[in-house]
PDB file of C-alpha atoms in Angstrom:
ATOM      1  CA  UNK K 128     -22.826 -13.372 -28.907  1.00  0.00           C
ATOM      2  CA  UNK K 129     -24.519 -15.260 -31.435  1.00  0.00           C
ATOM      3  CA  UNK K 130     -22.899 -13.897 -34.610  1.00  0.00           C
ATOM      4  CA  UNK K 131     -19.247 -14.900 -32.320  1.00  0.00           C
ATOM      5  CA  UNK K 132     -21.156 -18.665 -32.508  1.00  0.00           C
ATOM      6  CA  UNK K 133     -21.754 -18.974 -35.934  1.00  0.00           C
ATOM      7  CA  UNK K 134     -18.404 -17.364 -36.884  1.00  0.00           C
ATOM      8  CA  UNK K 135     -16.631 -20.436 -34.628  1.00  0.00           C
ATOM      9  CA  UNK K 136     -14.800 -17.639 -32.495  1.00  0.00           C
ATOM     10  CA  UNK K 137     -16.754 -19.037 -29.641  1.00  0.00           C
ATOM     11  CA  UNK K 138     -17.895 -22.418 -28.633  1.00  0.00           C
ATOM     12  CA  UNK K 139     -20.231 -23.877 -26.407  1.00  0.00           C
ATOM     13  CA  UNK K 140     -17.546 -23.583 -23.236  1.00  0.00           C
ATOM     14  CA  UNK K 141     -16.787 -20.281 -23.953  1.00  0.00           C
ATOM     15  CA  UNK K 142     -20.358 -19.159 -23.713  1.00  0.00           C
ATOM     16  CA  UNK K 143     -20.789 -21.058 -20.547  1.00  0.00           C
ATOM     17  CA  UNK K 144     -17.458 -19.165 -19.071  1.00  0.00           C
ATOM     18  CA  UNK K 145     -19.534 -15.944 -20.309  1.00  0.00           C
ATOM     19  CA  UNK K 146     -22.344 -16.798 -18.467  1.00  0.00           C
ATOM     20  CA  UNK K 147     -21.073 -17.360 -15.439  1.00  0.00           C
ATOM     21  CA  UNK K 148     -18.485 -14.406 -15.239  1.00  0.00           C
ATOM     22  CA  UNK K 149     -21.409 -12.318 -16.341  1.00  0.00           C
ATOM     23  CA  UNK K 150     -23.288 -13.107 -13.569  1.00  0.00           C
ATOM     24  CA  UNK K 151     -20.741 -13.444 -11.013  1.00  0.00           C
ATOM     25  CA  UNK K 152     -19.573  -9.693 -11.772  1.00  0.00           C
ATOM     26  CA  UNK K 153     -23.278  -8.318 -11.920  1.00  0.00           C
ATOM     27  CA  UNK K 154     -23.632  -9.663  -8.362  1.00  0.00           C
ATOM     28  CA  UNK K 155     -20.325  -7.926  -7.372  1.00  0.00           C
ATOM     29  CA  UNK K 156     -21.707  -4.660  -8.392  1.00  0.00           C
ATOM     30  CA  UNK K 157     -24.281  -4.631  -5.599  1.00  0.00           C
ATOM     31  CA  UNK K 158     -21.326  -4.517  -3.642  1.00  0.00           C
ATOM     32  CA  UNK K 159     -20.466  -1.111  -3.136  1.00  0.00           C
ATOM     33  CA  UNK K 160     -16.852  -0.822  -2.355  1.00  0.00           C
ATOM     34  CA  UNK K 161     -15.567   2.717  -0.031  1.00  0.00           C
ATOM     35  CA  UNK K 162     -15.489   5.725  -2.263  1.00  0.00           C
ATOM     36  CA  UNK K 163     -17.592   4.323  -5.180  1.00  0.00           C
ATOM     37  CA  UNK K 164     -15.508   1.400  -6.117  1.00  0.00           C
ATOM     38  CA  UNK K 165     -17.026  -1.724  -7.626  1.00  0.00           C
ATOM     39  CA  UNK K 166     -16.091  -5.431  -7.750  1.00  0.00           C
ATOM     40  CA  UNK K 167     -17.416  -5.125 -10.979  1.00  0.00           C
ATOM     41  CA  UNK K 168     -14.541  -3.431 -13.188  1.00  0.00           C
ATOM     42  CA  UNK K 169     -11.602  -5.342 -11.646  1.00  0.00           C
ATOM     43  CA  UNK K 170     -13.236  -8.448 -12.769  1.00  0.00           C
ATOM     44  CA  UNK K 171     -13.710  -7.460 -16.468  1.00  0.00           C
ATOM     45  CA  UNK K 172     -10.535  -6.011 -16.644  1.00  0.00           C
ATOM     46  CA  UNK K 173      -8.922  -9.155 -15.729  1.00  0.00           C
ATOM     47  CA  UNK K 174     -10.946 -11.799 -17.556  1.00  0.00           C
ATOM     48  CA  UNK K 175     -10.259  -9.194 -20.892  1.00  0.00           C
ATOM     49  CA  UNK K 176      -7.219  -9.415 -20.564  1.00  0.00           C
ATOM     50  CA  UNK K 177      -7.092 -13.108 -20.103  1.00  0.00           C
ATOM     51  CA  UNK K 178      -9.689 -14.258 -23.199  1.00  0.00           C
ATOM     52  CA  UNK K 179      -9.088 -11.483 -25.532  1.00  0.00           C
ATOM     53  CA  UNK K 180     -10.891  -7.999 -26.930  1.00  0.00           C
ATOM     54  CA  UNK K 181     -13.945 -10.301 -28.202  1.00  0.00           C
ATOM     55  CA  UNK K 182     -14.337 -11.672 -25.119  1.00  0.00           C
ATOM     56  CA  UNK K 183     -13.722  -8.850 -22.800  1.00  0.00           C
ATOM     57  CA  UNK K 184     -16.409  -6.549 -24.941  1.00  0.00           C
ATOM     58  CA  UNK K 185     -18.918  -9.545 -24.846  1.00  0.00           C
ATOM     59  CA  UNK K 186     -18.166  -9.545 -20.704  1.00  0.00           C
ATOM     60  CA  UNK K 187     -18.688  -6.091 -20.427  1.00  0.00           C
ATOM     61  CA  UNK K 188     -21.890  -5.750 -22.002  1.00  0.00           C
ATOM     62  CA  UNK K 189     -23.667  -8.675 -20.111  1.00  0.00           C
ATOM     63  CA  UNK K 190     -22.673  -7.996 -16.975  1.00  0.00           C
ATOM     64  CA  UNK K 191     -24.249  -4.683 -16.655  1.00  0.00           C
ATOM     65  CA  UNK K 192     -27.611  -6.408 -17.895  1.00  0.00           C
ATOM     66  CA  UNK K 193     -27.287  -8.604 -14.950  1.00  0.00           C
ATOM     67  CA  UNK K 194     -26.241  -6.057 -12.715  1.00  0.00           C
ATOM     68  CA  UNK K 195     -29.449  -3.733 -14.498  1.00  0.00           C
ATOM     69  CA  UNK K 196     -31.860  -6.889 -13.507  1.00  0.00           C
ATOM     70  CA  UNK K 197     -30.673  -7.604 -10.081  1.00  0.00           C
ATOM     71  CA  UNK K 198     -30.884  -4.204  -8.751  1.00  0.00           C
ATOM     72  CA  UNK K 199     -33.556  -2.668 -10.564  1.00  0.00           C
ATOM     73  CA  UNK K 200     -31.199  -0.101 -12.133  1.00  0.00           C
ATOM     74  CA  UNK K 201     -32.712  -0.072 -15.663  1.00  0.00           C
ATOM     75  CA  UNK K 202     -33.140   3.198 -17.515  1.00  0.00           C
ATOM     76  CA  UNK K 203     -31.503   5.735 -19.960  1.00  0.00           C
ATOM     77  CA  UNK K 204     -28.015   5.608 -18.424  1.00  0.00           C
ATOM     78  CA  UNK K 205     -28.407   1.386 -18.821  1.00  0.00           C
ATOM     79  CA  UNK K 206     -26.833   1.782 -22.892  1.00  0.00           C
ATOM     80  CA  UNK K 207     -23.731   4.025 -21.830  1.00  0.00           C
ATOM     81  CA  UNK K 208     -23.126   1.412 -18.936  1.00  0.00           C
ATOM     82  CA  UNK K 209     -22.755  -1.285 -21.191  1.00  0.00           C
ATOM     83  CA  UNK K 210     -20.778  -0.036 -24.194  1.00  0.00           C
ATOM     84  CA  UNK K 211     -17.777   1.928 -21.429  1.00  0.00           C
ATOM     85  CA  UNK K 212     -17.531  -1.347 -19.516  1.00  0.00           C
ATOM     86  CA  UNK K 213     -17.421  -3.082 -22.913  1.00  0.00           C
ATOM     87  CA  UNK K 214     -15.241  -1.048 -24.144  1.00  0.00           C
ATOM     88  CA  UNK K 215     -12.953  -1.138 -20.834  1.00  0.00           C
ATOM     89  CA  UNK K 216     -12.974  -5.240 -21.114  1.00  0.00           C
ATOM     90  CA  UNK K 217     -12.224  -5.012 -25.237  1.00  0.00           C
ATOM     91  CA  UNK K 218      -9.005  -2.672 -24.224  1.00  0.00           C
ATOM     92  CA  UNK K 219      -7.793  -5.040 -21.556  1.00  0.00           C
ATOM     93  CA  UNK K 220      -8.295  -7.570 -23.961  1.00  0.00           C
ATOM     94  CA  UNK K 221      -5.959  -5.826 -26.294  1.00  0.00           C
ATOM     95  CA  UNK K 222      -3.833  -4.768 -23.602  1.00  0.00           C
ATOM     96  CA  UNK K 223      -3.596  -8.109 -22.457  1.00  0.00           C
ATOM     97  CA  UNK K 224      -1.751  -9.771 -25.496  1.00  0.00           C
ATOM     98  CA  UNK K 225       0.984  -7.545 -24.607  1.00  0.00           C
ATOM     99  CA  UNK K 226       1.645  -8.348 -21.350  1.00  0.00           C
ATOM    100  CA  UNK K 227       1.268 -12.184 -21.637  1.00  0.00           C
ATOM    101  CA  UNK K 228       5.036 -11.822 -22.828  1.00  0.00           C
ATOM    102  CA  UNK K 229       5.468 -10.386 -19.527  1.00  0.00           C
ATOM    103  CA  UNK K 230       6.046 -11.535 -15.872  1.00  0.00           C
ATOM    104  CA  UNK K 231       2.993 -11.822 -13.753  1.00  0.00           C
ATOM    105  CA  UNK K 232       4.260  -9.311 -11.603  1.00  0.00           C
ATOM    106  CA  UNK K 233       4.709  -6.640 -14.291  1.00  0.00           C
ATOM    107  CA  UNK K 234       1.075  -7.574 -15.925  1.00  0.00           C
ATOM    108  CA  UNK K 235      -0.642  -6.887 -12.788  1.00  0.00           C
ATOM    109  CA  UNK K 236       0.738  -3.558 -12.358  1.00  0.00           C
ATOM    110  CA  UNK K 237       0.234  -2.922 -16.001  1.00  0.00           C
ATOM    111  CA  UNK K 238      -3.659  -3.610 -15.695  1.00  0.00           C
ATOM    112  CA  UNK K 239      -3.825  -2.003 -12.514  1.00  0.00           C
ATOM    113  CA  UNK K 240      -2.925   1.320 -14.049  1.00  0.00           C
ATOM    114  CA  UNK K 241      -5.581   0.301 -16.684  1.00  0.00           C
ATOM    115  CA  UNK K 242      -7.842   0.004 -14.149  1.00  0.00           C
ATOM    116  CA  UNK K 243      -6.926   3.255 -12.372  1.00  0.00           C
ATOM    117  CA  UNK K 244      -7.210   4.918 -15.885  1.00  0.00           C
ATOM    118  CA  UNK K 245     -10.968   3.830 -16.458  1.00  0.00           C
ATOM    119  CA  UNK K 246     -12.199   5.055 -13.260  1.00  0.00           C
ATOM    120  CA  UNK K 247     -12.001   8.740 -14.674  1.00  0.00           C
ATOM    121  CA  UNK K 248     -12.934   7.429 -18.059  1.00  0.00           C
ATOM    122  CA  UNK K 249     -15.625   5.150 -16.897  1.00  0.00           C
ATOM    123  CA  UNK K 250     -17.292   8.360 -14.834  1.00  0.00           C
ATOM    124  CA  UNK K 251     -16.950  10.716 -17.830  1.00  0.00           C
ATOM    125  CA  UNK K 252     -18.452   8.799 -20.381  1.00  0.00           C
ATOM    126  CA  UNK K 253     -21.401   8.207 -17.837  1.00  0.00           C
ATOM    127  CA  UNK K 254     -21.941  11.752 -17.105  1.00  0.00           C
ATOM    128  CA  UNK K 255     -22.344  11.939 -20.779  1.00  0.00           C
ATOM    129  CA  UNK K 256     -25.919  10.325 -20.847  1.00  0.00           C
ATOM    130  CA  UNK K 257     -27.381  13.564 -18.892  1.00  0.00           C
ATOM    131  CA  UNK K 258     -25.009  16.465 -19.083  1.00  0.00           C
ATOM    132  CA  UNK K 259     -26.117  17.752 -22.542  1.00  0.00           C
ATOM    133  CA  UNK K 260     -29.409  18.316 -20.941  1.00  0.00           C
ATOM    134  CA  UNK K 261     -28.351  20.386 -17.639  1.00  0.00           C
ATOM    135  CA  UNK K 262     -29.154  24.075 -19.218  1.00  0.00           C
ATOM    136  CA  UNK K 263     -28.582  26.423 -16.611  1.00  0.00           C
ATOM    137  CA  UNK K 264     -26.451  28.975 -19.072  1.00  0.00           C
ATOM    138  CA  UNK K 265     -23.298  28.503 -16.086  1.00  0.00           C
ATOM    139  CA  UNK K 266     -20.003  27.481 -17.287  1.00  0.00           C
ATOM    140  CA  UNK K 267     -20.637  24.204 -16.808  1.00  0.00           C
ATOM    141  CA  UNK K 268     -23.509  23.555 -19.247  1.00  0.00           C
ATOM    142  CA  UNK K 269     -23.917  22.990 -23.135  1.00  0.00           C
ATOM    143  CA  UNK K 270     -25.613  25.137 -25.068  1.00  0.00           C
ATOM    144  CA  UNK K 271     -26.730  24.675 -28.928  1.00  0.00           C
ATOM    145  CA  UNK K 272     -24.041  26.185 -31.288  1.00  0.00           C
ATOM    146  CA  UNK K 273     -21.032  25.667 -29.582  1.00  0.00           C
ATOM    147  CA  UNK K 274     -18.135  24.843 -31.229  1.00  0.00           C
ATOM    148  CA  UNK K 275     -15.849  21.326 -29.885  1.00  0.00           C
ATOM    149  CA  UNK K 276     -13.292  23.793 -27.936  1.00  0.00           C
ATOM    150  CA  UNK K 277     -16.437  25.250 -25.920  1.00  0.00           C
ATOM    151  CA  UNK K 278     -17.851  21.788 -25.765  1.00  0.00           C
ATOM    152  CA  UNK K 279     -14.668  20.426 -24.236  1.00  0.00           C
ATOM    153  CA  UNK K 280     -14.084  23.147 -22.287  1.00  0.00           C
ATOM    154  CA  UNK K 281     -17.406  23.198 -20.371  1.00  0.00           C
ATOM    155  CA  UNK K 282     -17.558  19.545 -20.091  1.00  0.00           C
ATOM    156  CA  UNK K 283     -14.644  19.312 -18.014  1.00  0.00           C
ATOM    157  CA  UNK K 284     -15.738  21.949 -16.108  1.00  0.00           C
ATOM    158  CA  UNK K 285     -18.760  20.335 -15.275  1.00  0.00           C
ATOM    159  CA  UNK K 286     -16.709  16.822 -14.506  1.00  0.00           C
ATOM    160  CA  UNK K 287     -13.956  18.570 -12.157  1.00  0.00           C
ATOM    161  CA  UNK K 288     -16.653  20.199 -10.122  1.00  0.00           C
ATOM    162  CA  UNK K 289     -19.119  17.520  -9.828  1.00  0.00           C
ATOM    163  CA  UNK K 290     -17.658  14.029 -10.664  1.00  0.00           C
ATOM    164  CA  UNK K 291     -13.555  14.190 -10.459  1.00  0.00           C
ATOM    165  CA  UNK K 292     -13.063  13.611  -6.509  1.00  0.00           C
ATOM    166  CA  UNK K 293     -15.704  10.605  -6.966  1.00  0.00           C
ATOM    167  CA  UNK K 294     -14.133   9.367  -9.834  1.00  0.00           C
ATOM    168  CA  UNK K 295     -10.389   9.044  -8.716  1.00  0.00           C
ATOM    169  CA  UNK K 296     -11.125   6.862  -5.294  1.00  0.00           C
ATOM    170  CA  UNK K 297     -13.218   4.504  -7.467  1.00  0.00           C
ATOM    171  CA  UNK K 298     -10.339   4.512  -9.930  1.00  0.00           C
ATOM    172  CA  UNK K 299      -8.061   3.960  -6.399  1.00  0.00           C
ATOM    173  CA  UNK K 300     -10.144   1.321  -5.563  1.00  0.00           C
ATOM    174  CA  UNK K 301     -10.191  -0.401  -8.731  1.00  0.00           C
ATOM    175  CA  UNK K 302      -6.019  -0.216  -8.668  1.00  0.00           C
ATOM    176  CA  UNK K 303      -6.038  -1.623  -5.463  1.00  0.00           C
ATOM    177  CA  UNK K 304      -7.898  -4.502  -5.956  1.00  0.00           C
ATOM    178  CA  UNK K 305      -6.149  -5.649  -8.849  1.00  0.00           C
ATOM    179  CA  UNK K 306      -2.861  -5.245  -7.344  1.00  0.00           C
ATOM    180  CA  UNK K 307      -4.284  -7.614  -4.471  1.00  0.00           C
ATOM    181  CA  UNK K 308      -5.659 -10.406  -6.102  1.00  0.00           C
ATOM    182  CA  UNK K 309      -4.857  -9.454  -9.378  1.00  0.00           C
ATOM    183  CA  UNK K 310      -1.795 -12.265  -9.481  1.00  0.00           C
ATOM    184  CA  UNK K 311      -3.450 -15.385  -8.334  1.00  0.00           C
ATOM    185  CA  UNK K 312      -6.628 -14.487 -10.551  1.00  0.00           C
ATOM    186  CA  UNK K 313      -4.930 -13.890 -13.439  1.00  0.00           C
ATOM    187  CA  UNK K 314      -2.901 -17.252 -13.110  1.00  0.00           C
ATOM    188  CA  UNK K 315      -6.222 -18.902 -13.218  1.00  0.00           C
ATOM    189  CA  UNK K 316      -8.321 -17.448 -15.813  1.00  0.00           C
ATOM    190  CA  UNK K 317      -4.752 -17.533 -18.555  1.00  0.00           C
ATOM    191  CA  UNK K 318      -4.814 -21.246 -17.688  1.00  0.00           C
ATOM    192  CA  UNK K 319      -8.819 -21.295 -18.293  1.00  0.00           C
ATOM    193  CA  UNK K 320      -8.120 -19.381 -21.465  1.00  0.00           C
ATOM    194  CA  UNK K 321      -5.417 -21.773 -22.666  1.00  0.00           C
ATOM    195  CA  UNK K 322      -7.822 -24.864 -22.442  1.00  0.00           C
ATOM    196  CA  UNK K 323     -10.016 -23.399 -24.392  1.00  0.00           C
ATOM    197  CA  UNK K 324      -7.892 -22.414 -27.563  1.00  0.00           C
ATOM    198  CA  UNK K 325      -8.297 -24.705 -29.939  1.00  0.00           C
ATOM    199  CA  UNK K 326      -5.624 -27.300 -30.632  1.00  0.00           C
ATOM    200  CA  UNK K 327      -4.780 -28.781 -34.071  1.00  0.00           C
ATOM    201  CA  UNK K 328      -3.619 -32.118 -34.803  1.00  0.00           C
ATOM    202  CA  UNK K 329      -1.564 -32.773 -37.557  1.00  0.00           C
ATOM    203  CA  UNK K 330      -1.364 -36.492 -38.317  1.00  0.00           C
ATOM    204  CA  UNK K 331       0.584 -38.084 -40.877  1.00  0.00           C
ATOM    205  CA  UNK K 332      -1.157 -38.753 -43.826  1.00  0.00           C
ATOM    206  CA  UNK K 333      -0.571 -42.845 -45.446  1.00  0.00           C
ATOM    207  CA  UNK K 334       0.572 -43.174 -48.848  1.00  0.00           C
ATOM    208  CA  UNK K 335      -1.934 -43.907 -51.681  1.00  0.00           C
TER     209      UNK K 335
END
């Protein structure tokens, strides 16, 4: 955030917006939403796709920390939390200046099939932090010396069996919400983000 400040992508209203949706979404993570949904990802989806990659990433990796603080969930797994929700608010930041050419309509849909994508991507990178470790020489484990195929291969063997089912009603959940409030929300925080670009004034210059 501070090299974003002293490279003038981000001012001293942007950080404030930071703040706040950073907090605001680490709160909505203690809210644990019906087949292991979060209030969390719909929100960083959204405001990435309204302020931009930079923004989204920046979004994604503070709100954990808050969410880390509040509930007392630091530990190993904390790192790969932050960089998959960054890197799920620095896609919908990407995938957002696409659909700003489109109707609102259209754009919500769009992101919630982003969002219903991330729920199996979100779970499989987070499986990640621990699975190398599980050595029970089944199927489902790594073992030293395997090549990527066999890596692969037992990987998501090990996700079908123990975190797909999980996985796609959080991604459900995450769909749904955006498809409910995804419109009004996202009407707000693109008028938010258009205050804040910055605005040039050209004025005519006298003659010597």
């Amino acid at each position: 955030m501070t090299l974003e400040v002293r490279r003038g992508t981000m001012n001293g209203a942007t950080v404030a917006l930071l703040g706040m949706l950073s907090a605001l979404a680490g709160l909505m993570k203690l809210l644990d939403l019906p087949g292991g949904g979060s209030g969390l990802f719909f929100l960083v989806i959204l405001a990435g796709a309204a302020f931009g990659p930079r923004f989204g990433l920046l979004l994604g990796l503070t709100s954990f920390v808050v969410s880390a603080v509040l509930s007392s969930g630091i530990g190993p797994w904390l790192p790969f939390q932050m960089l998959a929700l960054g890197w799920m608010g620095a896609g919908a930041g990407l995938i957002g200046r696409v659909t700003v050419r489109l109707g609102r309509e259209v754009e919500v849909v769009v992101l919630a099939a982003y969002g219903w994508v991330w729920g199996f991507v979100f779970g499989a990178v987070m499986n990640l932090w621990f699975w190398p470790f599980v050595r029970d020489g089944s199927d489902l484990s790594w073992e030293p010396g395997m090549g990527l195929g066999q890596t692969l291969r037992h990987y998501w063997s090990f996700y079908v069996a123990t975190s797909f089912a999980w996985d796609a009603a959080g991604a459900l959940a995450n769909a749904l919400i955006i498809l409910t409030v995804g419109r009004q929300l996202m009407a707000t925080l693109r008028r938010h983000a258009h205050r804040l670009e910055p605005v040039t004034l050209l004025a005519p210059v006298e003659p010597a």
